């Protein structure tokens, strides 16, 4: 029965009947021993779908989004390709460079190493959500002041990691900043300036 | 990437039932290694069981041991007061590994299961006995600078030829091996406990198997018994750059020193074997002795007698020996 449902799945998951069908199929396929109440639970109780499309709900930069995604889609690709939030950069796409760093429930993570479906119900903050309208975040201001750029490709990831580094309490010294920024690999000459910017914001005691 | 069915169980029993004995089912927690392997096509599960919502995150002290839930994040464990005060060796090892982002995602259970970083394992165009049994070992005659120097049979009457030269990549597991941790697993046959020394495998015949986990089994927790090593332990990691790189060699050294003498000692090495390498003789060699550089040098060179280099990694024998001496000195506080 499970297989039959899977085989019938097709990419045209957009109409309402289809959604209802898929919602039931995951309940049957995935939660076969769950209480029957789950079959009629609220939409946000869990990601709903099968091997082709799953419906999820995310809070992205303070906006609630309901999305239908292929389970193979990473959070990074969802942000860039589906939502046009291209501030988050794809560098290595294998979890090694830090260019795709975003905050999930307030903690920095690599969006290329997580499937979007796994983020259901979570709060995501990207570099676009860091500023308050036209008012830059204090660390963005400090990056401008200290020229923490070169080509700039790594900058969004550096900013997200830099804010986290301060929030985590690891921005007490240049040595500690370097250690806790080491997940953002950038081969350009911006490092000393990025370190200066982070230390300045930490020292100013501004809420980040 | 091959399409997969995404499942999200709410209880351990439900997760184990979902996995069953289906070899195409895989659990996913942090995903920091598994998604990488899926993107490269090294592994292609048909069924992905997201265990992140199981109640396995707790870190607590009970019955003379620290119990850490399998889903506790590496960063949470490293920063936890219980771990920093009772098992600082584990905190040091965790903080020596990966980056801030990865430690926020990676879980203790996943860390135990992370796979080797040998480049032949990740490159589908090259032979690898671990990825494709019987295809050969590319590293044997190839690039093996970072590969193993200890193998099954070492120190037990000769060196058996290994079908895989890859090393185990985890820092955390090296500290857990020195601390003689217990791994708690749950599976189709219920719960069982596995000692760390028996959890990972050395290789002669079946390098595709990293661990002795049975099909469908899920790691639920690890337990570290109380010990007297907190004041004299050190995790030393030697790597090609200052941070965020896998170990060329690492040493987890734990000593109990009272009245100027060593009363108990544990040591494990990372980056040198197919699993975290427990240095068994260290306890007997150090017990009752006063710590000194000369003693530590003798101890280090004793262990290195059973090491065997490949073409490019002969430097690791001297490096490991020096790292053992340095780690013991730092643990003993005589540097």
PDB file of N, CA, C and O in Angstrom, chain A residues 2 6 26 29-31 33 47 51 71-72 74 93-96 98 101 107-110 112-115 117-118 120 161 168 170 179-180 182-185 187, chain B residues 1-8 14 18 28-32 35-36 38-40 48 50 52 73 75-76 79 95 99-105 241 243-244:
ATOM      1  N   UNK A   2       1.886   1.177   0.808  1.00  0.00           N
ATOM      2  CA  UNK A   2       2.803   2.310   0.869  1.00  0.00           C
ATOM      3  C   UNK A   2       3.441   2.543  -0.488  1.00  0.00           C
ATOM      4  O   UNK A   2       3.511   3.658  -0.982  1.00  0.00           O
ATOM      5  N   UNK A   6       3.392   5.796  -3.154  1.00  0.00           N
ATOM      6  CA  UNK A   6       4.620   6.438  -3.632  1.00  0.00           C
ATOM      7  C   UNK A   6       4.683   6.471  -5.154  1.00  0.00           C
ATOM      8  O   UNK A   6       5.060   7.460  -5.756  1.00  0.00           O
ATOM      9  N   UNK A  26       1.554  10.568   3.563  1.00  0.00           N
ATOM     10  CA  UNK A  26       2.686  10.560   4.492  1.00  0.00           C
ATOM     11  C   UNK A  26       2.241  10.061   5.849  1.00  0.00           C
ATOM     12  O   UNK A  26       2.969   9.349   6.519  1.00  0.00           O
ATOM     13  N   UNK A  29       2.160   6.364   5.214  1.00  0.00           N
ATOM     14  CA  UNK A  29       3.461   5.784   4.906  1.00  0.00           C
ATOM     15  C   UNK A  29       4.440   5.995   6.040  1.00  0.00           C
ATOM     16  O   UNK A  29       5.205   5.120   6.401  1.00  0.00           O
ATOM     17  N   UNK A  30       4.414   7.197   6.593  1.00  0.00           N
ATOM     18  CA  UNK A  30       5.452   7.541   7.553  1.00  0.00           C
ATOM     19  C   UNK A  30       5.061   7.316   8.993  1.00  0.00           C
ATOM     20  O   UNK A  30       5.908   7.028   9.821  1.00  0.00           O
ATOM     21  N   UNK A  31       3.807   7.424   9.286  1.00  0.00           N
ATOM     22  CA  UNK A  31       3.397   7.366  10.679  1.00  0.00           C
ATOM     23  C   UNK A  31       2.422   6.221  10.887  1.00  0.00           C
ATOM     24  O   UNK A  31       1.353   6.374  11.467  1.00  0.00           O
ATOM     25  N   UNK A  33       2.242   3.770  12.736  1.00  0.00           N
ATOM     26  CA  UNK A  33       1.786   3.366  14.063  1.00  0.00           C
ATOM     27  C   UNK A  33       1.388   4.572  14.921  1.00  0.00           C
ATOM     28  O   UNK A  33       1.212   4.482  16.112  1.00  0.00           O
ATOM     29  N   UNK A  47       6.089  18.037   8.439  1.00  0.00           N
ATOM     30  CA  UNK A  47       6.150  18.180   6.992  1.00  0.00           C
ATOM     31  C   UNK A  47       5.262  17.115   6.374  1.00  0.00           C
ATOM     32  O   UNK A  47       5.195  15.997   6.868  1.00  0.00           O
ATOM     33  N   UNK A  51       8.019  11.236  -1.632  1.00  0.00           N
ATOM     34  CA  UNK A  51       9.352  11.352  -2.220  1.00  0.00           C
ATOM     35  C   UNK A  51       9.431  12.422  -3.306  1.00  0.00           C
ATOM     36  O   UNK A  51      10.503  12.729  -3.807  1.00  0.00           O
ATOM     37  N   UNK A  71      12.047  16.753  -1.373  1.00  0.00           N
ATOM     38  CA  UNK A  71      12.811  16.444  -0.152  1.00  0.00           C
ATOM     39  C   UNK A  71      14.325  16.563  -0.350  1.00  0.00           C
ATOM     40  O   UNK A  71      15.060  16.718   0.617  1.00  0.00           O
ATOM     41  N   UNK A  72      14.790  16.491  -1.587  1.00  0.00           N
ATOM     42  CA  UNK A  72      16.229  16.574  -1.829  1.00  0.00           C
ATOM     43  C   UNK A  72      16.746  18.004  -1.806  1.00  0.00           C
ATOM     44  O   UNK A  72      17.942  18.247  -1.852  1.00  0.00           O
ATOM     45  N   UNK A  74      18.067  21.422  -0.668  1.00  0.00           N
ATOM     46  CA  UNK A  74      18.715  21.919   0.548  1.00  0.00           C
ATOM     47  C   UNK A  74      18.090  23.255   0.940  1.00  0.00           C
ATOM     48  O   UNK A  74      17.446  23.933   0.119  1.00  0.00           O
ATOM     49  N   UNK A  93      29.272  24.174  -1.651  1.00  0.00           N
ATOM     50  CA  UNK A  93      28.053  23.355  -1.612  1.00  0.00           C
ATOM     51  C   UNK A  93      28.282  22.013  -0.913  1.00  0.00           C
ATOM     52  O   UNK A  93      27.482  21.107  -1.031  1.00  0.00           O
ATOM     53  N   UNK A  94      29.397  21.875  -0.194  1.00  0.00           N
ATOM     54  CA  UNK A  94      29.696  20.619   0.499  1.00  0.00           C
ATOM     55  C   UNK A  94      30.047  20.846   1.964  1.00  0.00           C
ATOM     56  O   UNK A  94      30.699  20.030   2.600  1.00  0.00           O
ATOM     57  N   UNK A  95      29.633  21.997   2.493  1.00  0.00           N
ATOM     58  CA  UNK A  95      29.818  22.215   3.922  1.00  0.00           C
ATOM     59  C   UNK A  95      31.215  22.592   4.350  1.00  0.00           C
ATOM     60  O   UNK A  95      31.564  22.457   5.517  1.00  0.00           O
ATOM     61  N   UNK A  96      32.018  23.058   3.426  1.00  0.00           N
ATOM     62  CA  UNK A  96      33.407  23.312   3.800  1.00  0.00           C
ATOM     63  C   UNK A  96      33.811  24.779   3.835  1.00  0.00           C
ATOM     64  O   UNK A  96      34.840  25.113   4.412  1.00  0.00           O
ATOM     65  N   UNK A  98      31.602  27.795   4.354  1.00  0.00           N
ATOM     66  CA  UNK A  98      30.895  28.730   5.226  1.00  0.00           C
ATOM     67  C   UNK A  98      30.155  29.852   4.499  1.00  0.00           C
ATOM     68  O   UNK A  98      29.483  30.661   5.146  1.00  0.00           O
ATOM     69  N   UNK A 101      26.323  30.260   5.307  1.00  0.00           N
ATOM     70  CA  UNK A 101      25.918  30.300   6.716  1.00  0.00           C
ATOM     71  C   UNK A 101      24.662  31.146   6.932  1.00  0.00           C
ATOM     72  O   UNK A 101      24.585  32.293   6.477  1.00  0.00           O
ATOM     73  N   UNK A 107      20.811  29.988  15.742  1.00  0.00           N
ATOM     74  CA  UNK A 107      22.158  29.413  15.750  1.00  0.00           C
ATOM     75  C   UNK A 107      22.687  29.316  14.335  1.00  0.00           C
ATOM     76  O   UNK A 107      21.962  28.946  13.412  1.00  0.00           O
ATOM     77  N   UNK A 108      23.976  29.623  14.186  1.00  0.00           N
ATOM     78  CA  UNK A 108      24.525  29.581  12.824  1.00  0.00           C
ATOM     79  C   UNK A 108      24.662  28.142  12.342  1.00  0.00           C
ATOM     80  O   UNK A 108      25.142  27.266  13.063  1.00  0.00           O
ATOM     81  N   UNK A 109      24.230  27.914  11.124  1.00  0.00           N
ATOM     82  CA  UNK A 109      24.331  26.583  10.515  1.00  0.00           C
ATOM     83  C   UNK A 109      24.679  26.739   9.042  1.00  0.00           C
ATOM     84  O   UNK A 109      24.623  27.838   8.485  1.00  0.00           O
ATOM     85  N   UNK A 110      25.030  25.618   8.426  1.00  0.00           N
ATOM     86  CA  UNK A 110      25.365  25.633   7.002  1.00  0.00           C
ATOM     87  C   UNK A 110      24.126  25.216   6.216  1.00  0.00           C
ATOM     88  O   UNK A 110      23.672  24.079   6.319  1.00  0.00           O
ATOM     89  N   UNK A 112      23.749  24.629   3.153  1.00  0.00           N
ATOM     90  CA  UNK A 112      23.969  23.651   2.067  1.00  0.00           C
ATOM     91  C   UNK A 112      23.972  22.223   2.593  1.00  0.00           C
ATOM     92  O   UNK A 112      23.867  21.285   1.831  1.00  0.00           O
ATOM     93  N   UNK A 113      24.141  22.065   3.908  1.00  0.00           N
ATOM     94  CA  UNK A 113      24.226  20.708   4.482  1.00  0.00           C
ATOM     95  C   UNK A 113      22.970  20.337   5.244  1.00  0.00           C
ATOM     96  O   UNK A 113      23.015  19.546   6.183  1.00  0.00           O
ATOM     97  N   UNK A 114      21.854  20.931   4.868  1.00  0.00           N
ATOM     98  CA  UNK A 114      20.616  20.563   5.534  1.00  0.00           C
ATOM     99  C   UNK A 114      19.497  20.564   4.500  1.00  0.00           C
ATOM    100  O   UNK A 114      19.391  21.494   3.699  1.00  0.00           O
ATOM    101  N   UNK A 115      18.686  19.521   4.535  1.00  0.00           N
ATOM    102  CA  UNK A 115      17.542  19.504   3.633  1.00  0.00           C
ATOM    103  C   UNK A 115      16.474  20.451   4.168  1.00  0.00           C
ATOM    104  O   UNK A 115      16.246  20.520   5.378  1.00  0.00           O
ATOM    105  N   UNK A 117      13.343  20.234   4.124  1.00  0.00           N
ATOM    106  CA  UNK A 117      12.257  19.568   4.871  1.00  0.00           C
ATOM    107  C   UNK A 117      12.604  19.398   6.352  1.00  0.00           C
ATOM    108  O   UNK A 117      11.724  19.369   7.203  1.00  0.00           O
ATOM    109  N   UNK A 118      13.880  19.304   6.637  1.00  0.00           N
ATOM    110  CA  UNK A 118      14.292  19.116   8.038  1.00  0.00           C
ATOM    111  C   UNK A 118      14.104  20.385   8.861  1.00  0.00           C
ATOM    112  O   UNK A 118      14.164  20.358  10.078  1.00  0.00           O
ATOM    113  N   UNK A 120      11.413  22.307   8.840  1.00  0.00           N
ATOM    114  CA  UNK A 120       9.999  22.601   9.052  1.00  0.00           C
ATOM    115  C   UNK A 120       9.751  23.151  10.459  1.00  0.00           C
ATOM    116  O   UNK A 120      10.184  22.558  11.442  1.00  0.00           O
ATOM    117  N   UNK A 161      28.182  34.588  10.530  1.00  0.00           N
ATOM    118  CA  UNK A 161      29.053  33.936  11.504  1.00  0.00           C
ATOM    119  C   UNK A 161      29.577  34.942  12.535  1.00  0.00           C
ATOM    120  O   UNK A 161      29.702  34.620  13.715  1.00  0.00           O
ATOM    121  N   UNK A 168      27.558  34.290  20.821  1.00  0.00           N
ATOM    122  CA  UNK A 168      27.993  33.083  21.549  1.00  0.00           C
ATOM    123  C   UNK A 168      28.989  33.414  22.654  1.00  0.00           C
ATOM    124  O   UNK A 168      29.361  32.543  23.439  1.00  0.00           O
ATOM    125  N   UNK A 170      32.176  34.515  22.000  1.00  0.00           N
ATOM    126  CA  UNK A 170      33.522  34.114  21.579  1.00  0.00           C
ATOM    127  C   UNK A 170      34.304  35.236  20.915  1.00  0.00           C
ATOM    128  O   UNK A 170      35.270  34.991  20.198  1.00  0.00           O
ATOM    129  N   UNK A 179      39.591  31.877  15.716  1.00  0.00           N
ATOM    130  CA  UNK A 179      39.242  30.461  15.904  1.00  0.00           C
ATOM    131  C   UNK A 179      37.762  30.236  15.568  1.00  0.00           C
ATOM    132  O   UNK A 179      37.413  29.321  14.834  1.00  0.00           O
ATOM    133  N   UNK A 180      36.895  31.120  16.072  1.00  0.00           N
ATOM    134  CA  UNK A 180      35.457  30.901  15.887  1.00  0.00           C
ATOM    135  C   UNK A 180      34.944  31.393  14.530  1.00  0.00           C
ATOM    136  O   UNK A 180      33.788  31.192  14.210  1.00  0.00           O
ATOM    137  N   UNK A 182      36.752  30.376  11.877  1.00  0.00           N
ATOM    138  CA  UNK A 182      37.529  29.524  10.972  1.00  0.00           C
ATOM    139  C   UNK A 182      36.648  28.675  10.062  1.00  0.00           C
ATOM    140  O   UNK A 182      37.127  28.121   9.081  1.00  0.00           O
ATOM    141  N   UNK A 183      35.352  28.605  10.359  1.00  0.00           N
ATOM    142  CA  UNK A 183      34.457  27.868   9.478  1.00  0.00           C
ATOM    143  C   UNK A 183      34.080  28.660   8.233  1.00  0.00           C
ATOM    144  O   UNK A 183      33.389  28.149   7.360  1.00  0.00           O
ATOM    145  N   UNK A 184      34.510  29.899   8.165  1.00  0.00           N
ATOM    146  CA  UNK A 184      34.257  30.719   6.978  1.00  0.00           C
ATOM    147  C   UNK A 184      35.574  30.897   6.234  1.00  0.00           C
ATOM    148  O   UNK A 184      36.364  31.786   6.531  1.00  0.00           O
ATOM    149  N   UNK A 185      35.789  30.003   5.284  1.00  0.00           N
ATOM    150  CA  UNK A 185      37.062  30.026   4.575  1.00  0.00           C
ATOM    151  C   UNK A 185      37.014  31.080   3.482  1.00  0.00           C
ATOM    152  O   UNK A 185      36.154  31.078   2.631  1.00  0.00           O
ATOM    153  N   UNK A 187      39.969  33.118   1.036  1.00  0.00           N
ATOM    154  CA  UNK A 187      41.412  33.194   0.809  1.00  0.00           C
ATOM    155  C   UNK A 187      41.885  34.613   0.545  1.00  0.00           C
ATOM    156  O   UNK A 187      43.007  34.844   0.198  1.00  0.00           O
TER     157      UNK A 187
ATOM    158  N   UNK B   1      20.941  13.483  -7.203  1.00  0.00           N
ATOM    159  CA  UNK B   1      20.656  12.685  -6.004  1.00  0.00           C
ATOM    160  C   UNK B   1      19.379  11.873  -6.225  1.00  0.00           C
ATOM    161  O   UNK B   1      18.410  12.366  -6.774  1.00  0.00           O
ATOM    162  N   UNK B   2      19.453  10.619  -5.798  1.00  0.00           N
ATOM    163  CA  UNK B   2      18.300   9.732  -5.959  1.00  0.00           C
ATOM    164  C   UNK B   2      17.146  10.212  -5.054  1.00  0.00           C
ATOM    165  O   UNK B   2      17.369  10.589  -3.904  1.00  0.00           O
ATOM    166  N   UNK B   3      15.900  10.196  -5.550  1.00  0.00           N
ATOM    167  CA  UNK B   3      14.776  10.606  -4.689  1.00  0.00           C
ATOM    168  C   UNK B   3      14.659   9.683  -3.476  1.00  0.00           C
ATOM    169  O   UNK B   3      14.997   8.504  -3.556  1.00  0.00           O
ATOM    170  N   UNK B   4      14.208  10.257  -2.365  1.00  0.00           N
ATOM    171  CA  UNK B   4      14.033   9.429  -1.170  1.00  0.00           C
ATOM    172  C   UNK B   4      12.738   9.812  -0.482  1.00  0.00           C
ATOM    173  O   UNK B   4      12.219  10.914  -0.664  1.00  0.00           O
ATOM    174  N   UNK B   5      12.260   8.892   0.312  1.00  0.00           N
ATOM    175  CA  UNK B   5      11.071   9.144   1.118  1.00  0.00           C
ATOM    176  C   UNK B   5      11.535   9.730   2.443  1.00  0.00           C
ATOM    177  O   UNK B   5      12.430   9.182   3.083  1.00  0.00           O
ATOM    178  N   UNK B   6      10.938  10.843   2.832  1.00  0.00           N
ATOM    179  CA  UNK B   6      11.333  11.522   4.069  1.00  0.00           C
ATOM    180  C   UNK B   6      10.348  11.179   5.185  1.00  0.00           C
ATOM    181  O   UNK B   6       9.154  11.408   5.046  1.00  0.00           O
ATOM    182  N   UNK B   7      10.872  10.640   6.274  1.00  0.00           N
ATOM    183  CA  UNK B   7      10.004  10.231   7.378  1.00  0.00           C
ATOM    184  C   UNK B   7      10.455  10.883   8.679  1.00  0.00           C
ATOM    185  O   UNK B   7      11.631  11.129   8.882  1.00  0.00           O
ATOM    186  N   UNK B   8       9.486  11.146   9.531  1.00  0.00           N
ATOM    187  CA  UNK B   8       9.806  11.880  10.753  1.00  0.00           C
ATOM    188  C   UNK B   8       9.146  11.234  11.971  1.00  0.00           C
ATOM    189  O   UNK B   8       8.046  11.616  12.368  1.00  0.00           O
ATOM    190  N   UNK B  14       9.287   3.997  17.146  1.00  0.00           N
ATOM    191  CA  UNK B  14       8.737   4.282  15.813  1.00  0.00           C
ATOM    192  C   UNK B  14       9.876   4.358  14.781  1.00  0.00           C
ATOM    193  O   UNK B  14       9.768   3.854  13.665  1.00  0.00           O
ATOM    194  N   UNK B  18      10.448   1.994  11.557  1.00  0.00           N
ATOM    195  CA  UNK B  18      10.545   2.543  10.200  1.00  0.00           C
ATOM    196  C   UNK B  18      11.773   2.007   9.465  1.00  0.00           C
ATOM    197  O   UNK B  18      11.729   1.723   8.275  1.00  0.00           O
ATOM    198  N   UNK B  28      18.831  10.167   9.784  1.00  0.00           N
ATOM    199  CA  UNK B  28      19.570  11.417   9.615  1.00  0.00           C
ATOM    200  C   UNK B  28      19.353  12.279  10.864  1.00  0.00           C
ATOM    201  O   UNK B  28      18.237  12.396  11.374  1.00  0.00           O
ATOM    202  N   UNK B  29      20.441  12.856  11.354  1.00  0.00           N
ATOM    203  CA  UNK B  29      20.333  13.770  12.504  1.00  0.00           C
ATOM    204  C   UNK B  29      20.873  15.124  12.043  1.00  0.00           C
ATOM    205  O   UNK B  29      20.180  15.872  11.364  1.00  0.00           O
ATOM    206  N   UNK B  30      22.125  15.434  12.320  1.00  0.00           N
ATOM    207  CA  UNK B  30      22.689  16.709  11.866  1.00  0.00           C
ATOM    208  C   UNK B  30      22.848  16.758  10.355  1.00  0.00           C
ATOM    209  O   UNK B  30      22.685  17.804   9.734  1.00  0.00           O
ATOM    210  N   UNK B  31      23.169  15.625   9.772  1.00  0.00           N
ATOM    211  CA  UNK B  31      23.309  15.553   8.317  1.00  0.00           C
ATOM    212  C   UNK B  31      24.629  16.089   7.777  1.00  0.00           C
ATOM    213  O   UNK B  31      24.843  16.108   6.567  1.00  0.00           O
ATOM    214  N   UNK B  32      25.521  16.500   8.657  1.00  0.00           N
ATOM    215  CA  UNK B  32      26.725  17.191   8.167  1.00  0.00           C
ATOM    216  C   UNK B  32      27.662  16.280   7.387  1.00  0.00           C
ATOM    217  O   UNK B  32      28.456  16.757   6.592  1.00  0.00           O
ATOM    218  N   UNK B  35      24.623  14.208   4.244  1.00  0.00           N
ATOM    219  CA  UNK B  35      24.166  14.974   3.075  1.00  0.00           C
ATOM    220  C   UNK B  35      25.323  15.172   2.103  1.00  0.00           C
ATOM    221  O   UNK B  35      25.159  15.099   0.879  1.00  0.00           O
ATOM    222  N   UNK B  36      26.504  15.394   2.642  1.00  0.00           N
ATOM    223  CA  UNK B  36      27.702  15.466   1.827  1.00  0.00           C
ATOM    224  C   UNK B  36      27.865  14.175   1.013  1.00  0.00           C
ATOM    225  O   UNK B  36      28.074  14.200  -0.215  1.00  0.00           O
ATOM    226  N   UNK B  38      25.569  11.993   0.270  1.00  0.00           N
ATOM    227  CA  UNK B  38      24.463  11.851  -0.685  1.00  0.00           C
ATOM    228  C   UNK B  38      24.684  12.743  -1.905  1.00  0.00           C
ATOM    229  O   UNK B  38      24.426  12.349  -3.037  1.00  0.00           O
ATOM    230  N   UNK B  39      25.184  13.951  -1.675  1.00  0.00           N
ATOM    231  CA  UNK B  39      25.431  14.853  -2.808  1.00  0.00           C
ATOM    232  C   UNK B  39      26.476  14.278  -3.758  1.00  0.00           C
ATOM    233  O   UNK B  39      26.407  14.464  -4.958  1.00  0.00           O
ATOM    234  N   UNK B  40      27.451  13.597  -3.195  1.00  0.00           N
ATOM    235  CA  UNK B  40      28.519  13.044  -4.024  1.00  0.00           C
ATOM    236  C   UNK B  40      28.162  11.688  -4.613  1.00  0.00           C
ATOM    237  O   UNK B  40      28.931  11.135  -5.387  1.00  0.00           O
ATOM    238  N   UNK B  48      14.755   8.158   4.190  1.00  0.00           N
ATOM    239  CA  UNK B  48      15.542   8.964   5.123  1.00  0.00           C
ATOM    240  C   UNK B  48      14.685   9.221   6.354  1.00  0.00           C
ATOM    241  O   UNK B  48      13.629   9.842   6.269  1.00  0.00           O
ATOM    242  N   UNK B  50      14.287  11.070   9.632  1.00  0.00           N
ATOM    243  CA  UNK B  50      14.771  12.257  10.357  1.00  0.00           C
ATOM    244  C   UNK B  50      14.486  12.069  11.852  1.00  0.00           C
ATOM    245  O   UNK B  50      13.344  12.181  12.302  1.00  0.00           O
ATOM    246  N   UNK B  52      15.564  13.915  14.339  1.00  0.00           N
ATOM    247  CA  UNK B  52      15.814  15.124  15.143  1.00  0.00           C
ATOM    248  C   UNK B  52      14.738  15.439  16.168  1.00  0.00           C
ATOM    249  O   UNK B  52      14.971  16.227  17.074  1.00  0.00           O
ATOM    250  N   UNK B  73      23.860  18.326  20.602  1.00  0.00           N
ATOM    251  CA  UNK B  73      24.735  18.915  19.588  1.00  0.00           C
ATOM    252  C   UNK B  73      26.162  19.013  20.110  1.00  0.00           C
ATOM    253  O   UNK B  73      26.390  19.260  21.301  1.00  0.00           O
ATOM    254  N   UNK B  75      28.259  21.349  19.916  1.00  0.00           N
ATOM    255  CA  UNK B  75      28.546  22.633  20.574  1.00  0.00           C
ATOM    256  C   UNK B  75      27.925  22.659  21.977  1.00  0.00           C
ATOM    257  O   UNK B  75      28.549  23.151  22.916  1.00  0.00           O
ATOM    258  N   UNK B  76      26.730  22.106  22.134  1.00  0.00           N
ATOM    259  CA  UNK B  76      26.087  22.086  23.456  1.00  0.00           C
ATOM    260  C   UNK B  76      26.854  21.204  24.439  1.00  0.00           C
ATOM    261  O   UNK B  76      26.981  21.538  25.612  1.00  0.00           O
ATOM    262  N   UNK B  79      30.121  22.941  25.511  1.00  0.00           N
ATOM    263  CA  UNK B  79      29.950  24.115  26.374  1.00  0.00           C
ATOM    264  C   UNK B  79      29.248  23.767  27.692  1.00  0.00           C
ATOM    265  O   UNK B  79      29.094  24.624  28.556  1.00  0.00           O
ATOM    266  N   UNK B  95      35.808  20.752  20.772  1.00  0.00           N
ATOM    267  CA  UNK B  95      36.129  22.097  20.303  1.00  0.00           C
ATOM    268  C   UNK B  95      37.292  22.097  19.312  1.00  0.00           C
ATOM    269  O   UNK B  95      37.485  23.060  18.571  1.00  0.00           O
ATOM    270  N   UNK B  99      33.900  23.276  12.826  1.00  0.00           N
ATOM    271  CA  UNK B  99      33.798  24.733  12.939  1.00  0.00           C
ATOM    272  C   UNK B  99      32.559  25.057  13.775  1.00  0.00           C
ATOM    273  O   UNK B  99      31.760  24.179  14.079  1.00  0.00           O
ATOM    274  N   UNK B 100      32.410  26.351  14.118  1.00  0.00           N
ATOM    275  CA  UNK B 100      31.244  26.771  14.894  1.00  0.00           C
ATOM    276  C   UNK B 100      29.938  26.335  14.258  1.00  0.00           C
ATOM    277  O   UNK B 100      29.029  25.856  14.941  1.00  0.00           O
ATOM    278  N   UNK B 101      29.829  26.502  12.945  1.00  0.00           N
ATOM    279  CA  UNK B 101      28.590  26.116  12.251  1.00  0.00           C
ATOM    280  C   UNK B 101      28.346  24.614  12.346  1.00  0.00           C
ATOM    281  O   UNK B 101      27.242  24.150  12.651  1.00  0.00           O
ATOM    282  N   UNK B 102      29.378  23.834  12.050  1.00  0.00           N
ATOM    283  CA  UNK B 102      29.209  22.378  12.019  1.00  0.00           C
ATOM    284  C   UNK B 102      28.935  21.821  13.409  1.00  0.00           C
ATOM    285  O   UNK B 102      28.129  20.904  13.568  1.00  0.00           O
ATOM    286  N   UNK B 103      29.568  22.399  14.427  1.00  0.00           N
ATOM    287  CA  UNK B 103      29.327  21.902  15.785  1.00  0.00           C
ATOM    288  C   UNK B 103      27.896  22.205  16.241  1.00  0.00           C
ATOM    289  O   UNK B 103      27.355  21.530  17.100  1.00  0.00           O
ATOM    290  N   UNK B 104      27.302  23.251  15.662  1.00  0.00           N
ATOM    291  CA  UNK B 104      25.904  23.573  15.953  1.00  0.00           C
ATOM    292  C   UNK B 104      24.936  22.594  15.295  1.00  0.00           C
ATOM    293  O   UNK B 104      23.751  22.579  15.614  1.00  0.00           O
ATOM    294  N   UNK B 105      25.390  21.845  14.323  1.00  0.00           N
ATOM    295  CA  UNK B 105      24.520  20.925  13.585  1.00  0.00           C
ATOM    296  C   UNK B 105      24.798  19.475  13.962  1.00  0.00           C
ATOM    297  O   UNK B 105      23.885  18.675  14.086  1.00  0.00           O
ATOM    298  N   UNK B 241      46.720  23.071   9.261  1.00  0.00           N
ATOM    299  CA  UNK B 241      46.526  24.499   9.498  1.00  0.00           C
ATOM    300  C   UNK B 241      46.020  24.680  10.924  1.00  0.00           C
ATOM    301  O   UNK B 241      45.648  23.708  11.583  1.00  0.00           O
ATOM    302  N   UNK B 243      43.350  25.748  12.395  1.00  0.00           N
ATOM    303  CA  UNK B 243      42.004  25.408  12.810  1.00  0.00           C
ATOM    304  C   UNK B 243      41.232  24.800  11.644  1.00  0.00           C
ATOM    305  O   UNK B 243      41.607  24.969  10.483  1.00  0.00           O
ATOM    306  N   UNK B 244      40.108  24.132  11.973  1.00  0.00           N
ATOM    307  CA  UNK B 244      39.180  23.639  10.963  1.00  0.00           C
ATOM    308  C   UNK B 244      39.868  22.744   9.928  1.00  0.00           C
ATOM    309  O   UNK B 244      39.851  23.033   8.734  1.00  0.00           O
TER     310      UNK B 244
END
